[in-house]
Structures are given as structure tokens and as C-alpha cells.
Amino acid sequence: MKKIDLQITGMHCVSCASLIEKSLEKVSGVSGVNVNFATQKARVECADQNQETSLTQAVKQVGYGAEVMKGEMAGHDHSQMVREQEIRKERNWFFISLVLSLPILILSMVFKDLTLISRVVQSILAGVIQFVIGFRFYRGAWYGLKNKTTNMDTLIAVGTSAAYLYSLATTYLISGDIFYETSSLLITFVVLGKWLEARTKGKAGEAIKKLLGLQAKTARVIRNGQELEIPIGEVVVGDLVRVRPGEKIPVDGQVTEGYSSVDESMISVESLPVEKKVGDTVIGATINKIGSFIFRAEKIGQATVLAQIVKVVSEAQSIKAPIQKFADKVSGYFVPTVIGIALITFAIWYWVIAASFVTSLLAFTAVLVIACPCALGLATPTAIMVGTGKGAENGILIKGGEALEVANKITKIVFDKTGTLTRGQPEVTDIISLGGAPQEKILLLAASLENHSEHSLAESIVKKAKAGQVNLLPVSHFQAIPGAGVSGMIDDQSILFGTVKLMIDHSLTISNQVNEELLRLETAGKTAMLLAVAKQVVGIIAVADTIKPTSREAVEWLKKLNIESVMITGDNLRTAQAIAKEVGIERVIAGVLPAGKAEEIKKLQIQNQKIAMVGDGINDAPALAQADLGIAMGSGTDIAIETGGIVLVKNDLLDVVRAIRLSRATLRKIKQNMFWALFYNSIGIPIAALGLLRAEFAGLAMALSSVSVVLNSLLLKRSKLK
């Protein structure tokens, strides 16, 4: 399925988003639609990329604007421009409305019962506000009526029209009081609320703006022996790019000449510069500090690390969280219910209490305009925008509200050992001869075999052998046995290298001496492998992987959060327990092949636990997918890991703790927002129905309720993640 992103304009509340969703779902070939009121965007999944015109037309048919967003970077530049235009437009409409409302307010207070001229002037000024500035509400209400639905525009259009048209009738047709100031100030306050809401929503989405601001605008490329300064969009893969001291690195690539230190805090959030020499990778948007160097461009445009980060954050902010379904469901019944309450209020005041028509009408209007589905619609998406943005600023990429919501419920976290709890860079620590063969010979045979293997331990053995400047021996009939070891022929001799199980499977005898050596090494947390030549065990090579500095601290913090830590590994139980003890993990699942990790996760889930899996995102992909929440360790240069709902860019296990704390803080904000939105309407509607609040101030309260929800979400920026 193709994904098409649309920039939507003209949405006023969550009911608008629901109406657009329904319209887009009717387009042929569309399989999924997600419209986000807070970000003013729609994501559509469809079978054909050529349906862009049909999609934009579907949005326009229900009264809103839509443009297709091309590319993450360009799309966000456009979104920023649209948002700034919206803020300017709402600001201008507010000041025009205020300038027109003030004379109405003065005339209503000073000349209320005097001249006909005063009434006529007020009717003209109020008419401009009602039908020019307030035209949007009539337009939205009309399109809603056409599509058999109601929205916030319906409430405002009905409420203000009742106040204005009654005043108009008492000015020209019948005698009675006028209250043009009510309809005028009501629209003025609603527009004020829309202006403030647009500004605060912009602040909620500042994370992406900051990320985009990191990107360099130009690059100094070397072509045909000449240095040319060109826009970053014109850089192609293979270009040689020169970077001088103090400049931003424009794209991702590999150093070919020179030496420098680079500030990579954009990725690592570490302040210390990283040394770069020939062969090292450099990342676009990081800052060169002291030296000058040349690098070859390898990733440009949407393939760069920065673009991947922006993509993840953007998608996270565009997709609805499951908890949003509650708000959508309530909003679907909200407006019809409020209209019903307003009609009942009018009836009680006019026929039961026998109040005047004006008093009854004002109570009716106040009930209509104080109700606010917007606050409820903004409760979830604004909190997610701020939460995912704060995560990105700290090197934690959260792929949507669902991942945030699940992280809040995690009771057990399963850690892969190699590359997650440990550095993933094992070193040879022991070479033990058992049959009189020299250690150099044992290492040479093992390295010659492992040179054909892709296992993480193989590299350390080959590296150790090559450090002695030896030539590895040719191997024939090589075979890798998953989870056990390798085998092959060297100098017409059968060679085995791997676990005890591998030896037993090939009918080799394991002596007491071998078992004692294995016990000693594995108790020390080392991975021991046996070397057999011609059906005879001749040596042991032990490899150890060092623990990451933050592993133990992360486990301790998780205990404080009442989350149990579990380690899963392919190592034997003794070695695994030694590592687990070092980091403070009590439960160990050892001897598990990569393909079996997902099954182990499934067994834990049967116990009604919410399980998170933390792994490197490659060998652990099935387990990450099986877990309720997959947390993939990123590498700074390859963070676009598809498996897993959260990516930790810095490879720091403390970020697991930070991700959990951030998810809990975000869910708290969502629940706070929903509570206050519902509480506001539960209290505000009865107050208005009792006639205790003038209609114009009810409109102001309605407008400010949305702003208060967004401001509460912005407080997430102050949350401490550790």
C-alpha cells in the first residue's frame, strides 16, 4: 500500500477531522485514513499513488483545503509555512473583529436606549463581524449539514445567529432589546481562541522545526578539480565534499582525506567531540570543530540520519493513539447532545420558568457556545506531539502514540545480551591447550574456520589471530551450525569449533579436565568454545564481552519503576548467569537460538504480562515484533530500524528508563487533558443553562479551554526523564 500525506486547512475541531476521514474513506482504493486535528495532517493508505487528485478533491468536497506533501523535509517546510500563515490570518481576523466590536460595546452601554441611528450602526458593524469574519462558521456548518453531521461550527453559527437575528428584528421590525455586542464579542473571543490555539499548537510541534533547523543549507563539493558551493539538494551520492572548521556537515558519508573532531551531540546528546579520520563515518547536520577534511557522500535526501529522525517523529505525531478513540467517540455525540441541551434550556426558561424571550434566548446561546469538543480533541494529539518531540531531542525515537501507550503498561523487560547489555565487541581472553598443541596453532585453526563465519564472536577470534600477522589457512567444506559452532576441513583434517553440544553431536568425548576448565571460564562470565581436530578436543578459546557502563544502573532504575528485567541469550546458563549477576538481573533465559527468542517472549506473554524486548533490531527482529513493545538499539548511523516501536539512537540502556518515564508522563498528561476537558464541559454547560454566564463570556471560556489543554501538554517539556 502507498502512503500519501495531505496538509489539511480549515479544520476547527475534532468533528472536522472525523468528517474528513469519512470523506477520504469513500475514495476508491483507500484502505486506511488517519486525520490528526492537532497537526492538521492526514495520512492515507491506498493502492495507487495516482489517487492524489481524488483525495484532495474528497477533502475539498466537505469544505476543507488539502495539499499533497512531497518528502519529509520539503513537507515540513511547507507545513511550517501553512502554520505561520494560519497564525497570521487568525491574528488579523481577531484585531479586525476587535476594532469593529469595541464601538458596538460602547454604543450598547452608552446609547442603548437612545437613537435609532445607534441601533443601525450597531447592526451594520455586527453584520460585518457576523457574515464576513464569521463566514467560516456558516461554511463549516453548511458542509456538516450536507454530510449529515454537526461540529463546533454548527454550535457557533446557531448561537451567534440567534443573538444577531433577534437583535436585527428588534431594530427594524419589532420593538425590544438588542444585544449585538453578544454576537460580536462572541465571535471575537472565538477567533482570539483560534489565534492562541494556533500559536500554542505551533509550540507543541517545535521539535520537528528544531530538527529541520539543524540541516546545512549548502555543501562545498569538489567536481572536475574545482570546489563549488551548491544547495544541499543538489549533492549526489559519490560527491566529494570538503568541510572546513566550524561548518555543518551537509550529508552522511565516509571520510576520505584529513582529520578532525566532530560535535555529534545532535545524535548522541554527548557534548564531547568525536575524532574522525580516514574511513570513519560522518553524519549530516553534525558540526565540524577544528580540522578540515574531505568525505564521500553516501546518503543524501531522505536517506540521511536527520531525515530518518524527522520521518519517525513526524509519523509518530500524525498517527492516533488507541486512547484517542475515546475522545473521537465522545465527540461524535457531543454536538447533537449540546444542541439538545440548549433547546431544553430554552424551553424550561421560556415555558416553565416563564422568563422573557430574550433571557431564554441568551441562556440558549450561552449553552451552545460554552460547549467545546475542541479541548477533548486536542487532549491526546498535543500531548503526543510534545512527548515524541522531547524524546527525539534526547535520542529516543518513539514511533507513535501506540508505542507510548504500551510503554506505560510494561511490567517486564527482556534484554538481549550481546550488543545490548554488553558492548557487543568481544575479545579473546584465554587460549588453553589440552593436547600439547601450541596456543598459536589452536588460534590459527579456529580463526581460519571463523573467518568464514558471520557470528559476532568470530570477528574477535579472527582479529586476535591477525594481530599476530599470520596467514589464515584455506578451509573446505565449511559449515555453520546455528547456536552451536562451525566445522570444516583444513589440511585434509576434520575441524570442529564451538560448544560442548557441537562436540557431543559429533560423538566426541568430553573429559573431566575439559569440563573443569569450562566451569572455571563460564563462571567468570566468559564464553568458552572447544576446538577439535580429527575427533579429538585439543584446545579451548574463551571470549569475553564487557558490560556497558550504564547497564547496571538501568536495571536498578527499572526496579524502582516496578519493572522486572530478564536477560535472554544463546550463551550457556553459567556464562549467562555470571553476566546477569554483574548487571543485577535475577532471571535468565539461556541457550536460546535467535529463532527461538520470539517463542520465549510468547511464553512470558501467556502469563498476562506486558512484555518489552530490547535488542539490536537485526537478529532480534522476530522477538522485537512478538513483544508488546519492541525497543531497538540504534547505532547513530542506522536508526531507521523497522522492527520495534521505540529506537534508542545512543545505544544507552538508560534511555530505556527514560522512554518508560516519558511514556508515563505523556499518558498522565493525556488523562489530565481529558479530565479537564470533560470537567470543563460538565461544569460549564450547567452554569450557562442556569443563566449565570453571559453568552459572550461563555464563548471566551470555550476558546480558552482549548488553549489550556495545549499549554498543559507543553508542560511535558519540563519533565525529568531520570
XYZ file of C-alpha atoms in Angstrom:
722
model
C 0.000 0.000 0.000
C 1.135 3.537 -0.766
C 1.113 6.229 1.914
C 0.076 9.738 0.912
C 0.325 12.655 3.339
C -2.004 15.622 2.999
C -1.720 19.058 4.573
C -5.261 19.997 5.647
C -6.510 23.546 6.152
C -9.740 24.816 7.672
C -10.247 22.283 10.484
C -11.772 23.834 13.624
C -12.388 20.817 15.844
C -12.117 17.051 16.103
C -15.506 16.722 14.386
C -13.928 18.291 11.300
C -11.233 15.618 11.349
C -13.882 12.907 11.633
C -15.805 14.355 8.664
C -12.643 14.436 6.511
C -11.811 10.853 7.495
C -15.239 9.647 6.388
C -14.938 11.501 3.080
C -11.475 10.078 2.335
C -12.552 6.554 3.266
C -15.150 6.697 0.473
C -12.470 7.200 -2.204
C -11.960 4.036 -4.248
C -8.813 2.095 -3.340
C -8.345 3.704 0.083
C -7.671 1.154 2.824
C -6.826 3.393 5.771
C -7.162 7.051 6.821
C -5.771 8.915 9.802
C -6.619 12.614 10.194
C -4.887 14.453 13.027
C -6.614 17.620 14.185
C -3.608 18.843 16.185
C -1.098 18.566 13.330
C -3.635 19.460 10.610
C -2.479 16.497 8.530
C -3.975 13.376 7.016
C -2.210 10.118 6.195
C -3.947 7.951 3.608
C -3.071 4.377 2.683
C -4.183 3.439 -0.802
C -3.339 1.077 -3.624
C -2.378 3.704 -6.174
C -0.094 6.738 -5.830
C -2.009 8.386 -8.692
C -5.038 8.946 -6.462
C -3.663 12.218 -5.109
C -6.154 14.338 -7.078
C -9.104 12.197 -5.948
C -8.017 12.541 -2.335
C -7.627 16.322 -2.384
C -10.991 16.640 -4.150
C -12.652 14.468 -1.497
C -11.379 16.837 1.199
C -12.499 19.935 -0.710
C -15.985 18.476 -1.232
C -16.599 18.606 2.519
C -15.392 22.193 2.806
C -11.691 21.986 3.659
C -8.403 22.552 1.838
C -5.829 19.851 1.090
C -2.372 19.705 -0.483
C -0.160 16.669 -1.043
C 3.074 16.768 0.975
C 6.120 15.682 -1.052
C 9.021 14.330 1.031
C 9.561 14.676 4.767
C 11.843 17.713 4.676
C 10.008 19.654 1.979
C 6.692 18.637 3.521
C 7.591 20.053 6.907
C 8.899 23.266 5.410
C 5.503 23.611 3.731
C 3.659 22.690 6.944
C 5.591 25.346 8.823
C 4.679 27.933 6.203
C 0.993 26.916 6.365
C 1.045 27.102 10.172
C 2.617 30.573 10.135
C 0.023 31.727 7.582
C -2.753 30.375 9.810
C -1.373 32.214 12.845
C -1.131 35.488 10.890
C -4.630 35.049 9.466
C -6.231 34.371 12.862
C -4.339 37.300 14.398
C -5.523 39.685 11.677
C -9.145 38.490 11.900
C -9.069 38.916 15.669
C -7.846 42.532 15.544
C -10.344 43.441 12.791
C -13.140 41.868 14.818
C -11.962 43.633 17.989
C -11.832 47.020 16.257
C -15.403 46.539 14.989
C -16.676 45.162 18.327
C -15.444 47.990 20.539
C -17.768 50.658 19.003
C -20.684 48.199 19.358
C -19.829 47.653 23.022
C -19.562 51.411 23.678
C -22.816 52.194 21.869
C -24.650 49.380 23.672
C -23.500 50.713 27.040
C -23.915 54.466 26.438
C -26.661 54.790 23.806
C -28.546 51.507 24.304
C -31.983 53.074 24.681
C -31.401 56.223 22.642
C -31.412 56.755 18.926
C -32.326 54.517 16.031
C -29.022 55.578 14.483
C -27.154 53.830 17.292
C -29.063 50.604 16.581
C -28.481 50.862 12.842
C -24.743 51.478 13.272
C -24.512 48.513 15.618
C -26.415 46.290 13.197
C -24.052 47.191 10.346
C -20.853 46.680 12.354
C -22.182 43.450 13.900
C -23.293 42.288 10.442
C -19.737 42.611 9.110
C -18.450 40.545 12.025
C -21.293 38.035 11.719
C -21.153 37.364 7.976
C -17.599 38.300 6.970
C -15.411 37.292 9.893
C -17.913 34.621 10.962
C -18.432 33.274 7.431
C -16.163 30.310 8.237
C -18.660 29.072 10.817
C -21.570 29.170 8.363
C -19.447 27.446 5.761
C -18.401 24.693 8.160
C -21.944 24.243 9.454
C -23.305 24.034 5.881
C -20.836 21.370 4.803
C -21.558 19.478 8.002
C -25.294 19.639 7.275
C -24.701 18.425 3.711
C -22.818 15.439 5.102
C -25.415 14.775 7.812
C -23.150 15.689 10.717
C -22.565 18.528 13.146
C -19.461 20.213 14.516
C -18.258 23.187 16.513
C -19.097 25.471 13.576
C -22.729 24.389 13.963
C -22.802 25.471 17.612
C -21.243 28.881 16.945
C -23.273 29.543 13.791
C -26.573 28.733 15.530
C -25.697 30.560 18.748
C -24.430 33.794 17.184
C -27.143 33.816 14.511
C -29.843 33.589 17.174
C -28.399 36.592 19.014
C -27.775 38.679 15.879
C -31.020 37.918 14.019
C -33.169 38.645 17.091
C -31.376 41.999 17.527
C -31.847 42.684 13.832
C -35.590 42.008 14.155
C -35.927 44.353 17.157
C -34.046 47.050 15.273
C -36.145 47.096 12.078
C -39.348 45.091 12.642
C -40.469 44.869 16.265
C -39.714 46.670 19.485
C -37.419 45.077 22.049
C -33.909 44.927 23.418
C -30.863 44.456 21.237
C -27.635 42.629 22.094
C -25.399 42.970 19.063
C -22.455 43.075 21.460
C -23.212 39.458 22.415
C -22.868 38.040 18.901
C -19.946 40.346 18.050
C -17.878 39.701 21.173
C -18.685 36.011 20.976
C -17.152 35.724 17.503
C -14.263 37.975 18.553
C -13.438 35.757 21.530
C -13.725 32.569 19.476
C -11.311 33.984 16.887
C -8.992 35.052 19.732
C -9.077 31.475 20.971
C -8.258 30.182 17.492
C -5.274 32.531 17.276
C -3.927 31.479 20.677
C -4.622 27.834 19.863
C -2.695 28.067 16.582
C 0.257 29.634 18.389
C 0.348 27.060 21.180
C -0.097 24.150 18.751
C 2.893 25.507 16.867
C 4.950 25.353 20.059
C 3.796 21.780 20.655
C 5.261 20.798 17.288
C 8.549 22.705 17.667
C 10.632 19.505 17.851
C 10.487 18.909 14.106
C 11.187 22.581 13.427
C 14.318 22.359 15.594
C 15.446 19.191 13.824
C 14.991 20.786 10.411
C 16.932 23.817 11.596
C 19.967 21.597 12.150
C 20.335 20.853 8.454
C 23.025 22.644 6.447
C 21.750 24.756 3.565
C 24.742 24.376 1.215
C 27.622 21.991 0.530
C 31.137 22.591 -0.825
C 31.663 19.800 -3.390
C 34.728 19.006 -5.481
C 33.862 18.327 -9.114
C 36.353 18.200 -12.000
C 39.055 19.528 -9.701
C 37.033 22.604 -8.719
C 35.307 23.454 -5.446
C 31.692 24.505 -5.907
C 29.273 25.713 -3.252
C 25.866 24.278 -4.136
C 22.469 23.882 -2.404
C 22.325 20.709 -0.327
C 19.561 19.351 -2.549
C 21.980 19.173 -5.495
C 24.505 16.883 -3.748
C 24.603 13.408 -5.331
C 25.894 10.095 -3.978
C 29.628 9.835 -4.679
C 30.326 13.571 -4.499
C 33.494 14.558 -2.655
C 32.591 17.216 -0.070
C 35.016 19.475 1.788
C 34.129 20.573 5.315
C 36.042 23.398 6.974
C 36.313 24.167 10.723
C 33.042 25.364 12.241
C 30.889 24.214 9.321
C 27.962 21.811 9.421
C 28.425 18.505 7.627
C 25.808 18.625 4.849
C 25.034 14.902 4.270
C 26.090 11.465 5.536
C 29.285 9.913 4.209
C 32.775 8.491 4.808
C 35.994 10.470 5.372
C 38.477 10.060 2.510
C 41.067 12.692 3.459
C 42.020 14.701 6.546
C 41.420 14.523 10.282
C 39.115 16.409 12.649
C 36.820 16.190 15.658
C 33.066 16.484 15.190
C 30.318 17.601 17.554
C 27.763 14.783 17.257
C 25.531 15.932 20.104
C 22.657 16.112 17.611
C 22.751 12.308 17.534
C 24.486 11.225 20.729
C 23.436 14.117 23.021
C 27.062 13.980 24.249
C 28.971 17.246 24.414
C 32.452 15.791 23.825
C 33.586 15.922 20.154
C 34.263 12.630 18.344
C 37.547 12.172 16.447
C 37.200 11.476 12.715
C 39.893 10.022 10.466
C 40.035 8.391 7.033
C 37.457 5.589 6.836
C 35.214 6.941 9.602
C 31.557 7.756 9.058
C 30.261 11.315 9.373
C 26.632 12.306 9.832
C 24.829 15.197 8.185
C 23.877 18.163 10.432
C 26.695 17.445 12.908
C 29.296 20.205 13.331
C 32.975 20.031 12.375
C 35.122 21.528 15.131
C 38.824 22.061 14.439
C 40.188 20.294 11.361
C 39.377 20.268 7.672
C 38.525 17.060 5.853
C 37.004 15.649 2.674
C 34.347 12.946 2.695
C 32.439 10.971 0.073
C 28.662 11.491 0.133
C 26.905 8.149 0.721
C 23.434 9.074 1.953
C 21.512 12.109 0.729
C 17.968 13.444 0.918
C 15.544 11.103 2.678
C 18.303 8.537 3.341
C 20.256 10.690 5.810
C 20.104 10.107 9.550
C 18.456 13.507 10.092
C 15.748 12.758 7.520
C 15.105 9.386 9.176
C 14.716 11.046 12.571
C 12.319 13.623 11.128
C 10.329 10.850 9.440
C 9.966 8.833 12.635
C 8.933 11.872 14.699
C 6.541 13.082 12.007
C 4.809 9.721 11.701
C 4.591 9.429 15.474
C 2.852 12.792 15.700
C 0.460 12.013 12.838
C -0.840 8.615 13.978
C -3.589 8.432 16.575
C -3.031 6.634 19.858
C -5.595 3.994 20.912
C -6.702 6.235 23.792
C -7.796 8.810 21.182
C -10.690 6.506 20.224
C -12.442 7.502 23.446
C -12.255 11.203 22.568
C -13.423 10.529 18.998
C -16.388 8.513 20.240
C -17.443 11.198 22.732
C -17.009 13.950 20.124
C -19.260 12.076 17.707
C -22.224 12.508 20.077
C -21.106 15.803 21.562
C -22.610 18.464 19.287
C -26.075 16.872 18.865
C -26.238 16.404 22.641
C -25.305 20.042 23.281
C -27.914 21.293 20.794
C -30.500 19.152 22.573
C -29.479 20.557 25.976
C -29.654 24.116 24.593
C -33.194 23.564 23.263
C -34.290 22.073 26.596
C -32.715 25.067 28.388
C -34.693 27.498 26.213
C -37.911 25.553 26.757
C -37.513 25.462 30.544
C -36.672 29.154 30.780
C -39.450 30.293 28.433
C -42.336 27.933 29.179
C -41.635 26.535 32.663
C -39.987 29.483 34.433
C -41.921 31.962 32.214
C -38.853 34.128 31.644
C -38.701 36.631 28.783
C -37.856 35.536 25.282
C -34.555 37.468 25.468
C -33.486 35.788 28.725
C -34.385 32.363 27.360
C -32.558 33.049 24.108
C -29.410 34.228 25.890
C -29.353 31.086 28.040
C -29.841 29.004 24.884
C -26.943 30.817 23.192
C -24.647 30.522 26.231
C -25.137 26.730 26.391
C -24.336 26.384 22.692
C -21.130 28.382 22.754
C -19.632 27.281 26.079
C -19.534 23.651 24.970
C -16.183 22.727 23.448
C -15.354 19.480 21.603
C -12.017 21.057 20.594
C -10.434 20.671 24.023
C -11.250 16.955 24.067
C -9.961 16.543 20.513
C -6.658 18.214 21.396
C -6.130 16.266 24.634
C -4.300 13.303 23.105
C -2.511 14.561 19.951
C -0.925 17.629 21.549
C 0.494 15.557 24.422
C 1.856 13.020 21.925
C 3.381 15.821 19.815
C 5.242 17.202 22.813
C 6.154 13.774 24.207
C 7.577 12.371 20.973
C 9.354 15.670 20.320
C 11.007 15.613 23.742
C 12.007 12.010 23.114
C 13.635 12.896 19.788
C 15.604 15.706 21.423
C 17.002 13.112 23.846
C 17.822 10.465 21.242
C 14.659 8.417 21.876
C 12.584 7.908 18.730
C 9.035 6.844 19.568
C 7.067 5.597 16.579
C 3.638 6.815 17.586
C 1.074 7.078 20.329
C 0.503 3.324 20.457
C 4.132 2.714 21.464
C 3.851 5.435 24.115
C 0.654 3.936 25.473
C 2.021 0.366 25.598
C 5.276 1.518 27.242
C 3.183 2.890 30.078
C 1.852 -0.642 30.802
C 5.108 -2.636 30.604
C 5.678 -4.980 33.556
C 8.698 -6.949 32.310
C 11.598 -6.038 30.001
C 13.606 -8.743 28.243
C 17.165 -7.728 27.310
C 19.253 -9.401 24.654
C 22.809 -9.833 25.985
C 25.283 -9.219 23.168
C 25.273 -5.643 21.922
C 22.515 -4.623 24.322
C 23.652 -5.276 27.895
C 27.223 -5.709 26.648
C 29.237 -3.641 24.207
C 28.963 -6.308 21.518
C 32.727 -6.146 20.919
C 34.055 -9.365 22.500
C 37.782 -10.027 22.908
C 39.773 -13.248 23.237
C 40.807 -13.651 26.889
C 42.083 -17.236 27.169
C 43.687 -19.820 24.843
C 44.098 -23.179 26.563
C 45.976 -26.134 25.086
C 44.638 -29.566 26.041
C 46.560 -31.966 23.825
C 50.011 -30.432 23.637
C 49.276 -28.274 20.586
C 50.774 -24.753 20.856
C 48.368 -21.894 21.565
C 49.332 -20.241 18.266
C 48.217 -23.370 16.376
C 44.886 -23.532 18.253
C 44.175 -19.863 17.483
C 45.195 -20.275 13.824
C 42.870 -23.224 13.214
C 39.937 -21.555 14.996
C 40.474 -18.239 13.191
C 40.770 -19.943 9.794
C 37.336 -21.502 10.341
C 35.710 -18.430 11.879
C 36.954 -16.262 9.035
C 34.068 -17.753 7.042
C 31.500 -17.107 9.776
C 29.301 -14.040 10.333
C 28.816 -14.628 14.071
C 29.676 -11.712 16.377
C 32.255 -13.824 18.273
C 34.024 -14.854 15.051
C 35.341 -11.354 14.410
C 37.120 -11.220 17.773
C 38.921 -14.533 17.126
C 39.973 -13.564 13.598
C 41.109 -10.161 14.862
C 43.235 -11.806 17.566
C 44.904 -14.097 15.017
C 45.582 -11.325 12.507
C 47.178 -9.241 15.254
C 49.953 -11.858 15.207
C 50.392 -11.214 11.468
C 49.705 -14.818 10.471
C 48.234 -16.057 7.200
C 44.950 -17.882 7.731
C 44.673 -21.379 6.306
C 42.339 -22.363 3.449
C 39.142 -24.119 4.522
C 36.959 -26.517 2.552
C 33.518 -27.955 3.307
C 32.803 -25.089 5.695
C 29.518 -25.309 7.577
C 27.952 -23.007 10.177
C 25.728 -24.748 12.725
C 23.356 -22.115 14.247
C 23.746 -21.836 18.012
C 26.489 -24.487 18.101
C 29.584 -23.511 16.094
C 31.362 -24.172 12.792
C 33.047 -27.078 11.028
C 35.280 -27.612 8.016
C 38.325 -29.308 6.538
C 41.855 -27.891 6.943
C 44.843 -29.810 5.515
C 42.540 -32.827 4.994
C 41.676 -32.884 8.684
C 38.167 -32.508 10.107
C 37.990 -29.427 12.377
C 35.178 -28.549 14.801
C 34.964 -25.326 16.760
C 32.081 -24.455 19.050
C 30.023 -25.549 22.049
C 30.008 -28.735 24.080
C 26.762 -29.631 22.307
C 28.548 -29.468 18.948
C 31.168 -31.896 20.211
C 28.616 -34.319 21.664
C 26.554 -34.209 18.479
C 29.683 -35.364 16.635
C 30.261 -38.184 19.162
C 33.314 -36.629 20.829
C 34.171 -37.403 24.441
C 34.419 -34.504 26.889
C 36.968 -35.269 29.627
C 36.775 -34.138 33.241
C 39.701 -31.773 32.608
C 37.732 -30.068 29.820
C 34.624 -29.789 32.000
C 36.632 -28.252 34.838
C 38.183 -25.664 32.520
C 34.759 -24.847 31.039
C 33.265 -24.440 34.501
C 36.053 -22.075 35.557
C 35.787 -19.916 32.444
C 31.990 -19.799 32.292
C 31.694 -18.996 35.993
C 33.870 -15.968 35.250
C 31.316 -14.849 32.627
C 33.359 -15.877 29.620
C 32.085 -17.692 26.545
C 34.246 -20.807 26.073
C 34.488 -22.706 22.756
C 36.142 -26.028 22.127
C 38.456 -26.847 19.213
C 38.535 -30.444 17.989
C 40.934 -31.863 15.398
C 40.272 -35.313 13.934
C 37.690 -36.216 16.598
C 39.964 -35.070 19.447
C 39.408 -31.967 21.626
C 42.748 -30.119 21.584
C 42.003 -26.683 22.961
C 39.665 -24.076 24.394
C 39.333 -20.438 23.391
C 37.457 -18.123 25.771
C 35.936 -14.830 24.693
C 34.514 -12.134 26.956
C 32.282 -9.194 26.152
C 32.440 -6.208 28.510
C 29.333 -4.786 30.140
C 28.141 -1.353 29.011
C 28.778 1.291 31.680
C 25.070 2.101 32.121
C 23.633 -1.439 32.072
C 23.610 -1.999 35.833
C 22.281 1.481 36.545
C 19.463 0.994 34.033
C 18.405 -2.286 35.663
C 18.399 -0.616 39.092
C 16.194 2.209 37.818
C 13.767 -0.268 36.266
C 13.423 -1.990 39.637
C 12.444 1.375 41.130
C 9.760 1.622 38.412
C 8.487 -1.864 39.443
C 9.587 -3.398 36.153
C 11.321 -6.794 36.205
C 14.390 -7.269 33.978
C 15.086 -10.569 32.190
C 18.155 -11.495 30.124
C 17.885 -13.746 27.066
C 20.945 -15.149 25.294
C 22.291 -18.009 23.242
C 25.124 -18.473 25.759
C 25.160 -21.391 28.165
C 23.486 -20.908 31.524
C 26.677 -20.484 33.629
C 28.091 -17.730 31.418
C 24.694 -16.032 31.168
C 24.207 -16.080 34.951
C 27.644 -14.540 35.504
C 26.799 -11.639 33.175
C 23.309 -11.271 34.651
C 24.707 -11.123 38.190
C 27.108 -8.385 37.138
C 24.274 -6.166 35.878
C 21.798 -7.099 38.639
C 19.374 -9.257 36.632
C 17.933 -12.229 38.521
C 16.051 -14.085 35.789
C 17.988 -15.574 32.872
C 16.820 -17.433 29.762
C 19.943 -19.065 28.290
C 20.849 -21.331 25.388
C 18.221 -19.797 23.099
C 18.790 -19.727 19.345
C 17.901 -16.445 17.556
C 14.812 -18.070 16.044
C 13.678 -19.227 19.486
C 13.677 -15.825 21.187
C 10.213 -14.975 19.867
C 8.849 -18.210 21.365
C 10.319 -17.299 24.743
C 8.647 -13.891 24.542
C 5.364 -15.613 23.733
C 5.693 -17.833 26.835
C 6.113 -14.749 29.022
C 3.065 -13.120 27.448
C 0.901 -16.106 28.368
C 1.415 -15.080 31.984
C -0.691 -11.932 31.338
C 2.381 -9.740 31.414
C 3.068 -6.745 29.169
C 6.488 -7.530 27.720
C 9.052 -5.200 26.149
C 12.003 -6.660 24.236
C 15.256 -4.710 23.933
C 17.598 -5.862 21.156
C 19.764 -4.740 18.272
C 16.928 -4.798 15.731
C 18.597 -7.321 13.382
C 18.999 -10.813 14.878
C 16.318 -9.958 17.403
C 13.741 -8.786 14.846
C 11.265 -11.685 15.398
C 11.391 -11.207 19.187
C 11.013 -7.438 18.869
C 7.949 -7.966 16.685
C 6.447 -10.563 19.048
C 6.816 -8.413 22.163
C 4.091 -5.977 23.176
C 6.745 -3.283 22.713
C 9.959 -3.640 20.718
C 12.818 -1.343 21.725
C 15.603 -1.375 19.123
C 19.113 -0.173 19.855
C 20.111 2.278 17.126
C 23.687 2.966 16.106
C 23.638 6.672 15.299
C 24.332 5.941 11.646
C 21.488 3.486 11.100
C 18.452 4.471 13.107
C 15.724 3.632 10.609
C 15.088 0.249 12.220
C 11.703 -1.015 11.069
C 11.175 -3.516 13.900
C 10.231 -2.086 17.261
C 8.099 0.803 18.437
C 10.995 2.703 20.021
C 14.523 3.278 18.703
C 17.336 4.313 21.073
C 19.741 6.303 18.928
C 22.553 6.468 21.502
C 22.743 2.735 22.354
C 22.448 3.784 26.003
C 20.342 1.464 28.177
C 19.437 4.358 30.461
C 17.331 5.529 27.537
C 15.096 2.510 28.151
C 14.353 4.029 31.553
C 13.887 7.467 30.024
C 11.494 6.066 27.406
C 9.364 4.413 30.102
C 9.314 7.562 32.220
C 8.449 9.685 29.179
C 5.585 7.363 28.244
C 4.187 7.530 31.776
C 4.470 11.318 31.855
C 2.764 11.612 28.455
C -0.111 9.304 29.431
C -0.585 11.311 32.624
C -0.863 14.486 30.551
C -3.371 12.877 28.183
C -5.550 11.778 31.102
C -5.233 15.197 32.736
C -6.243 16.869 29.478
C -9.241 14.581 29.041
C -10.330 15.065 32.632
C -10.199 18.854 32.447
C -11.893 18.918 29.030
C -14.754 16.770 30.317
C -14.829 18.595 33.667
C -14.983 21.965 31.887
C -17.987 20.910 29.815
C -19.656 19.162 32.766
C -19.451 22.348 34.836
C -19.706 24.968 32.087
C -22.903 23.738 30.442
C -24.979 23.720 33.677
C -23.652 27.173 34.635
C -24.674 28.527 31.230
C -28.051 26.754 31.402
C -28.771 28.395 34.782
C -28.256 31.811 33.182
C -25.225 32.585 35.336
C -22.920 33.392 32.418
C -23.321 35.883 29.591
C -23.076 34.321 26.140
C -20.018 36.318 25.050
C -18.046 35.274 28.122
C -19.176 31.703 27.569
C -17.571 31.977 24.129
C -14.356 33.271 25.689
C -14.331 30.387 28.179
C -14.851 27.933 25.318
C -11.947 29.408 23.354
C -9.572 29.397 26.318
C -10.375 25.789 27.247
C -8.595 24.556 24.104
C -5.624 26.784 24.819
C -5.385 25.468 28.378
C -5.201 21.864 27.123
C -2.323 22.677 24.778
C -0.498 24.660 27.490
C -0.846 21.711 29.867
C 0.681 19.446 27.218
C 3.584 21.859 26.804
C 4.477 21.317 30.462
C 5.787 17.913 29.338
C 8.873 19.732 28.106
C 9.851 20.254 31.743
C 9.550 16.562 32.640
C 12.676 14.934 34.045
C 13.332 11.622 32.317
C 15.657 10.280 35.002
